[in-house]
Amino acid sequence: MRYIRCRFCGAVNYRRDKECRRCGFDITLDKNASLQKATAFLIAAVIFYIPANIYPILKSSTFSKVSGSTIIEGIFELMAHGDYPVAIIILIASVLVPVAKFIILAYLILSIKYGNCDSVEKKVRLYHLIEITGPWSLIDVFVVIILTALIQFKSITIIPGFGVSAFALMVFLTILSSYSLDERLLGDECGKQ
Amino acid sequence: MESLKNLIICPVCQTLHKRRPIKRDEEARCIKCDTLLYKNIDGIEYKIFAFAISAFIFFFLANIFNLISINLSGFTGSFTLIEAILDLFNQGYVLVSLFALLVLEVYPFFVLLFSFLFALFMIVGFKRSAKKVLTGLELVSRWSMLDIFFIAILVAMVKIFEYASIEFDIAFWALFLVVVYEFYITKIVKIESLWDYWESR
Ligand SMILES: [Zn+2]
């Protein structure tokens, strides 16, 4: 195909050109650079997933004691109170979605690396799904920020735990990994058109 | 040879299409996979101009008033957006608080500013300046996370409503309207459509 779509503004350009005729962004397809960056960010994100889950994301201190709770503990607490819908939302958004994203990103990276041409459209849709839902994993980080600001009483205070930094970093790195992965590479070597 | 302006590639299946004129508020979809390709948003600059001015006012209100007030067995607490970010900084979470400052204050503000300026420049016919702010808008819009923060407020309230009485203050509703505006620009109008529109003028 002699044309290529600009990832930034969507304009159609000639493949031989370097910059988008409309917005001026780099439109070249660089398989190696894209894969390397995406892989590096993905590995870093997976590493931060561990502290994000084993360290408390928030701590509450009352007169007598300071107690921390990790994301998983927070989910059990919600369930113990019967808040099943919220517990399930947090479980999906904070625990399962990040893992699903790691798996999907790894799958897309490998597909591009080995030029796999099966169900390209589905892979592009998966990519767009990850791109759109990526930042939503930050919801737990924001909940901690809100509770920290709100619960500052003599009898009880809530402070963030180290897990919140790791979690935010993990989400941020996952977003960077998906941005670095050029989805146009997914069907590029598949001889279409 | 077809002019590049009149072509569009489907973002999902990469099928090449020729652009055809469509009526106002109509959409063009991919013949192969039905993905939205482009739409006709004639006169959008006047809508954006009016909405953006209101959004500025709401953003201002969302920052100066309390978002939420609670009453926990006689003790009352409340917070503003800025206080929440500062608290985090004071607790030693410097990086997370800077991140929060960017995605909750700086980028949302620039989404408002750039979309407003885009509308203004389109109305007065400054095409080159419109392009500059549109590039800016594209860059900042993906990093504005007020919508996620808004939902997070609701989740936080679910966590504490058993223990405390909760009041949603002015800033909460103002924030909601800012979120609606940014949703309108990035998800309903879509920035790619603004690029098409810019090019068609
Ligand atoms: Zn472009």
Short mmCIF file of N, CA, C and O in Angstrom, two decimals, chain B residues 30-102:
data_model
loop_
_atom_site.label_atom_id
_atom_site.label_comp_id
_atom_site.label_asym_id
_atom_site.label_seq_id
_atom_site.Cartn_x
_atom_site.Cartn_y
_atom_site.Cartn_z
N CYS B 30 -16.73 2.80 7.79
CA CYS B 30 -15.93 1.91 6.95
C CYS B 30 -16.83 0.87 6.29
O CYS B 30 -17.69 0.29 6.93
N ILE B 31 -16.62 0.66 4.97
CA ILE B 31 -17.46 -0.32 4.26
C ILE B 31 -17.17 -1.75 4.72
O ILE B 31 -18.02 -2.62 4.61
N LYS B 32 -15.98 -1.96 5.25
CA LYS B 32 -15.60 -3.33 5.60
C LYS B 32 -15.89 -3.65 7.07
O LYS B 32 -16.46 -4.70 7.37
N CYS B 33 -15.52 -2.74 7.99
CA CYS B 33 -15.65 -3.11 9.40
C CYS B 33 -16.55 -2.15 10.19
O CYS B 33 -16.66 -2.28 11.41
N ASP B 34 -17.17 -1.19 9.52
CA ASP B 34 -18.15 -0.31 10.14
C ASP B 34 -17.59 0.66 11.19
O ASP B 34 -18.32 1.24 11.97
N THR B 35 -16.27 0.82 11.22
CA THR B 35 -15.67 1.79 12.14
C THR B 35 -15.99 3.22 11.66
O THR B 35 -16.01 3.46 10.46
N LEU B 36 -16.22 4.11 12.61
CA LEU B 36 -16.48 5.51 12.25
C LEU B 36 -15.27 6.12 11.55
O LEU B 36 -14.15 6.02 12.06
N LEU B 37 -15.46 6.70 10.39
CA LEU B 37 -14.34 7.30 9.66
C LEU B 37 -14.28 8.82 9.82
O LEU B 37 -13.25 9.38 10.16
N TYR B 38 -15.40 9.47 9.56
CA TYR B 38 -15.43 10.93 9.73
C TYR B 38 -16.87 11.38 9.85
O TYR B 38 -17.81 10.63 9.58
N LYS B 39 -17.05 12.61 10.31
CA LYS B 39 -18.40 13.16 10.36
C LYS B 39 -18.39 14.62 9.97
O LYS B 39 -17.33 15.25 9.89
N ASN B 40 -19.56 15.12 9.69
CA ASN B 40 -19.69 16.51 9.28
C ASN B 40 -20.05 17.35 10.51
O ASN B 40 -21.10 17.16 11.10
N ILE B 41 -19.15 18.23 10.90
CA ILE B 41 -19.39 19.01 12.11
C ILE B 41 -19.39 20.50 11.79
O ILE B 41 -18.81 21.31 12.50
N ASP B 42 -20.07 20.85 10.71
CA ASP B 42 -20.15 22.26 10.29
C ASP B 42 -20.61 23.16 11.44
O ASP B 42 -21.54 22.83 12.15
N GLY B 43 -19.93 24.28 11.56
CA GLY B 43 -20.34 25.26 12.57
C GLY B 43 -19.96 24.88 13.99
O GLY B 43 -20.41 25.51 14.95
N ILE B 44 -19.09 23.87 14.13
CA ILE B 44 -18.74 23.38 15.46
C ILE B 44 -18.02 24.46 16.28
O ILE B 44 -18.12 24.48 17.51
N GLU B 45 -17.29 25.37 15.59
CA GLU B 45 -16.50 26.35 16.34
C GLU B 45 -17.36 27.24 17.23
O GLU B 45 -16.93 27.64 18.31
N TYR B 46 -18.60 27.51 16.78
CA TYR B 46 -19.46 28.38 17.60
C TYR B 46 -19.94 27.66 18.86
O TYR B 46 -20.00 28.23 19.94
N LYS B 47 -20.24 26.35 18.68
CA LYS B 47 -20.65 25.55 19.85
C LYS B 47 -19.50 25.47 20.85
O LYS B 47 -19.67 25.71 22.03
N ILE B 48 -18.32 25.11 20.33
CA ILE B 48 -17.17 24.95 21.23
C ILE B 48 -16.87 26.26 21.94
O ILE B 48 -16.60 26.28 23.13
N PHE B 49 -16.95 27.35 21.18
CA PHE B 49 -16.66 28.67 21.75
C PHE B 49 -17.56 28.94 22.97
O PHE B 49 -17.09 29.30 24.04
N ALA B 50 -18.86 28.70 22.80
CA ALA B 50 -19.81 28.96 23.88
C ALA B 50 -19.61 27.99 25.04
O ALA B 50 -19.54 28.40 26.21
N PHE B 51 -19.48 26.69 24.72
CA PHE B 51 -19.30 25.69 25.78
C PHE B 51 -18.01 25.91 26.55
O PHE B 51 -17.95 25.74 27.77
N ALA B 52 -16.94 26.31 25.83
CA ALA B 52 -15.63 26.45 26.48
C ALA B 52 -15.65 27.58 27.51
O ALA B 52 -15.07 27.45 28.58
N ILE B 53 -16.34 28.67 27.17
CA ILE B 53 -16.41 29.78 28.13
C ILE B 53 -17.09 29.32 29.42
O ILE B 53 -16.61 29.57 30.53
N SER B 54 -18.21 28.58 29.28
CA SER B 54 -18.87 28.07 30.48
C SER B 54 -17.96 27.09 31.21
O SER B 54 -17.89 27.10 32.44
N ALA B 55 -17.25 26.26 30.45
CA ALA B 55 -16.38 25.27 31.08
C ALA B 55 -15.28 25.94 31.90
O ALA B 55 -14.91 25.46 32.97
N PHE B 56 -14.78 27.10 31.41
CA PHE B 56 -13.77 27.84 32.17
C PHE B 56 -14.33 28.27 33.53
O PHE B 56 -13.66 28.15 34.56
N ILE B 57 -15.56 28.77 33.50
CA ILE B 57 -16.18 29.21 34.75
C ILE B 57 -16.33 28.03 35.71
O ILE B 57 -15.99 28.12 36.90
N PHE B 58 -16.80 26.89 35.18
CA PHE B 58 -16.98 25.71 36.04
C PHE B 58 -15.65 25.20 36.57
O PHE B 58 -15.55 24.75 37.70
N PHE B 59 -14.60 25.28 35.73
CA PHE B 59 -13.29 24.83 36.17
C PHE B 59 -12.79 25.70 37.33
O PHE B 59 -12.21 25.20 38.31
N PHE B 60 -13.04 26.99 37.21
CA PHE B 60 -12.67 27.92 38.27
C PHE B 60 -13.42 27.58 39.56
O PHE B 60 -12.81 27.42 40.63
N LEU B 61 -14.74 27.38 39.44
CA LEU B 61 -15.55 27.02 40.62
C LEU B 61 -15.09 25.69 41.21
O LEU B 61 -15.02 25.52 42.44
N ALA B 62 -14.77 24.74 40.34
CA ALA B 62 -14.35 23.41 40.79
C ALA B 62 -13.07 23.48 41.60
O ALA B 62 -12.78 22.60 42.41
N ASN B 63 -12.29 24.57 41.39
CA ASN B 63 -11.03 24.69 42.10
C ASN B 63 -11.10 25.50 43.39
O ASN B 63 -10.28 25.29 44.28
N ILE B 64 -12.04 26.43 43.47
CA ILE B 64 -12.04 27.26 44.67
C ILE B 64 -12.97 26.75 45.77
O ILE B 64 -12.76 27.05 46.93
N PHE B 65 -13.98 25.97 45.40
CA PHE B 65 -14.91 25.48 46.42
C PHE B 65 -14.59 24.05 46.84
O PHE B 65 -13.82 23.36 46.18
N ASN B 66 -15.22 23.65 47.95
CA ASN B 66 -15.07 22.27 48.41
C ASN B 66 -15.77 21.31 47.46
O ASN B 66 -16.84 21.61 46.93
N LEU B 67 -15.14 20.14 47.29
CA LEU B 67 -15.77 19.10 46.48
C LEU B 67 -16.79 18.33 47.31
O LEU B 67 -17.92 18.12 46.90
N ILE B 68 -16.35 17.93 48.49
CA ILE B 68 -17.14 17.07 49.35
C ILE B 68 -16.98 17.56 50.80
O ILE B 68 -15.90 17.97 51.17
N SER B 69 -18.07 17.50 51.56
CA SER B 69 -17.95 17.71 53.01
C SER B 69 -18.51 16.46 53.69
O SER B 69 -19.51 15.92 53.24
N ILE B 70 -17.84 16.04 54.74
CA ILE B 70 -18.40 14.91 55.48
C ILE B 70 -18.53 15.25 56.95
O ILE B 70 -17.86 16.15 57.46
N ASN B 71 -19.40 14.52 57.61
CA ASN B 71 -19.56 14.66 59.05
C ASN B 71 -19.46 13.27 59.65
O ASN B 71 -20.24 12.38 59.35
N LEU B 72 -18.41 13.10 60.48
CA LEU B 72 -18.15 11.79 61.06
C LEU B 72 -18.28 11.93 62.57
O LEU B 72 -17.42 12.53 63.20
N SER B 73 -19.36 11.47 63.09
CA SER B 73 -19.73 11.60 64.51
C SER B 73 -19.29 12.94 65.11
O SER B 73 -18.50 12.99 66.05
N GLY B 74 -19.79 14.02 64.52
CA GLY B 74 -19.53 15.34 65.08
C GLY B 74 -18.34 16.06 64.48
O GLY B 74 -18.29 17.29 64.49
N PHE B 75 -17.38 15.33 63.95
CA PHE B 75 -16.24 15.96 63.31
C PHE B 75 -16.55 16.19 61.84
O PHE B 75 -17.10 15.32 61.16
N THR B 76 -16.21 17.40 61.35
CA THR B 76 -16.48 17.66 59.94
C THR B 76 -15.18 17.78 59.16
O THR B 76 -14.17 18.25 59.69
N GLY B 77 -15.23 17.33 57.94
CA GLY B 77 -14.06 17.42 57.08
C GLY B 77 -14.51 17.75 55.67
O GLY B 77 -15.63 17.44 55.28
N SER B 78 -13.62 18.41 54.93
CA SER B 78 -13.95 18.72 53.53
C SER B 78 -12.63 18.87 52.79
O SER B 78 -11.56 18.96 53.40
N PHE B 79 -12.70 18.90 51.47
CA PHE B 79 -11.46 19.10 50.72
C PHE B 79 -11.74 19.74 49.37
O PHE B 79 -12.82 19.60 48.80
N THR B 80 -10.72 20.48 48.90
CA THR B 80 -10.76 21.01 47.53
C THR B 80 -9.76 20.20 46.71
O THR B 80 -8.93 19.47 47.27
N LEU B 81 -9.84 20.34 45.42
CA LEU B 81 -8.95 19.60 44.51
C LEU B 81 -7.48 19.89 44.83
O LEU B 81 -6.66 18.98 44.95
N ILE B 82 -7.17 21.18 44.98
CA ILE B 82 -5.79 21.58 45.25
C ILE B 82 -5.32 21.04 46.60
O ILE B 82 -4.20 20.55 46.74
N GLU B 83 -6.19 21.10 47.60
CA GLU B 83 -5.82 20.57 48.92
C GLU B 83 -5.46 19.10 48.85
O GLU B 83 -4.51 18.65 49.50
N ALA B 84 -6.23 18.35 48.06
CA ALA B 84 -5.97 16.92 47.93
C ALA B 84 -4.58 16.67 47.36
O ALA B 84 -3.84 15.82 47.84
N ILE B 85 -4.22 17.46 46.36
CA ILE B 85 -2.91 17.28 45.73
C ILE B 85 -1.80 17.72 46.68
O ILE B 85 -0.76 17.06 46.81
N LEU B 86 -2.03 18.84 47.41
CA LEU B 86 -1.03 19.34 48.35
C LEU B 86 -0.81 18.38 49.52
O LEU B 86 0.32 18.17 49.96
N ASP B 87 -1.90 17.79 50.03
CA ASP B 87 -1.80 16.83 51.13
C ASP B 87 -0.85 15.70 50.77
O ASP B 87 -0.02 15.28 51.56
N LEU B 88 -1.00 15.24 49.55
CA LEU B 88 -0.20 14.13 49.07
C LEU B 88 1.28 14.54 49.04
O LEU B 88 2.16 13.78 49.44
N PHE B 89 1.51 15.76 48.59
CA PHE B 89 2.87 16.30 48.55
C PHE B 89 3.46 16.37 49.96
O PHE B 89 4.57 15.95 50.21
N ASN B 90 2.65 16.87 50.89
CA ASN B 90 3.10 17.02 52.27
C ASN B 90 3.38 15.68 52.95
O ASN B 90 4.18 15.60 53.88
N GLN B 91 2.69 14.64 52.48
CA GLN B 91 2.93 13.31 53.04
C GLN B 91 4.21 12.70 52.48
O GLN B 91 4.58 11.59 52.86
N GLY B 92 4.86 13.40 51.57
CA GLY B 92 6.11 12.90 51.01
C GLY B 92 5.96 12.19 49.68
O GLY B 92 6.93 11.69 49.13
N TYR B 93 4.72 12.14 49.17
CA TYR B 93 4.51 11.48 47.88
C TYR B 93 4.67 12.50 46.74
O TYR B 93 3.70 12.89 46.09
N VAL B 94 5.91 12.93 46.55
CA VAL B 94 6.20 14.04 45.64
C VAL B 94 5.84 13.69 44.19
O VAL B 94 5.15 14.45 43.51
N LEU B 95 6.29 12.51 43.74
CA LEU B 95 6.05 12.15 42.34
C LEU B 95 4.57 11.97 42.04
O LEU B 95 4.06 12.48 41.04
N VAL B 96 3.88 11.25 42.93
CA VAL B 96 2.45 11.02 42.69
C VAL B 96 1.69 12.34 42.73
O VAL B 96 0.77 12.56 41.94
N SER B 97 2.09 13.25 43.63
CA SER B 97 1.37 14.52 43.70
C SER B 97 1.64 15.38 42.47
O SER B 97 0.74 16.06 41.97
N LEU B 98 2.86 15.32 41.95
CA LEU B 98 3.15 16.06 40.71
C LEU B 98 2.37 15.48 39.54
O LEU B 98 1.81 16.21 38.72
N PHE B 99 2.28 14.16 39.51
CA PHE B 99 1.50 13.49 38.48
C PHE B 99 0.04 13.92 38.57
O PHE B 99 -0.59 14.27 37.57
N ALA B 100 -0.47 13.93 39.82
CA ALA B 100 -1.87 14.34 40.03
C ALA B 100 -2.07 15.79 39.60
O ALA B 100 -3.08 16.14 38.98
N LEU B 101 -1.09 16.65 39.92
CA LEU B 101 -1.19 18.06 39.52
C LEU B 101 -1.29 18.19 38.00
O LEU B 101 -2.10 18.97 37.49
N LEU B 102 -0.49 17.39 37.31
CA LEU B 102 -0.52 17.45 35.84
C LEU B 102 -1.84 16.95 35.28
O LEU B 102 -2.47 17.62 34.47
#
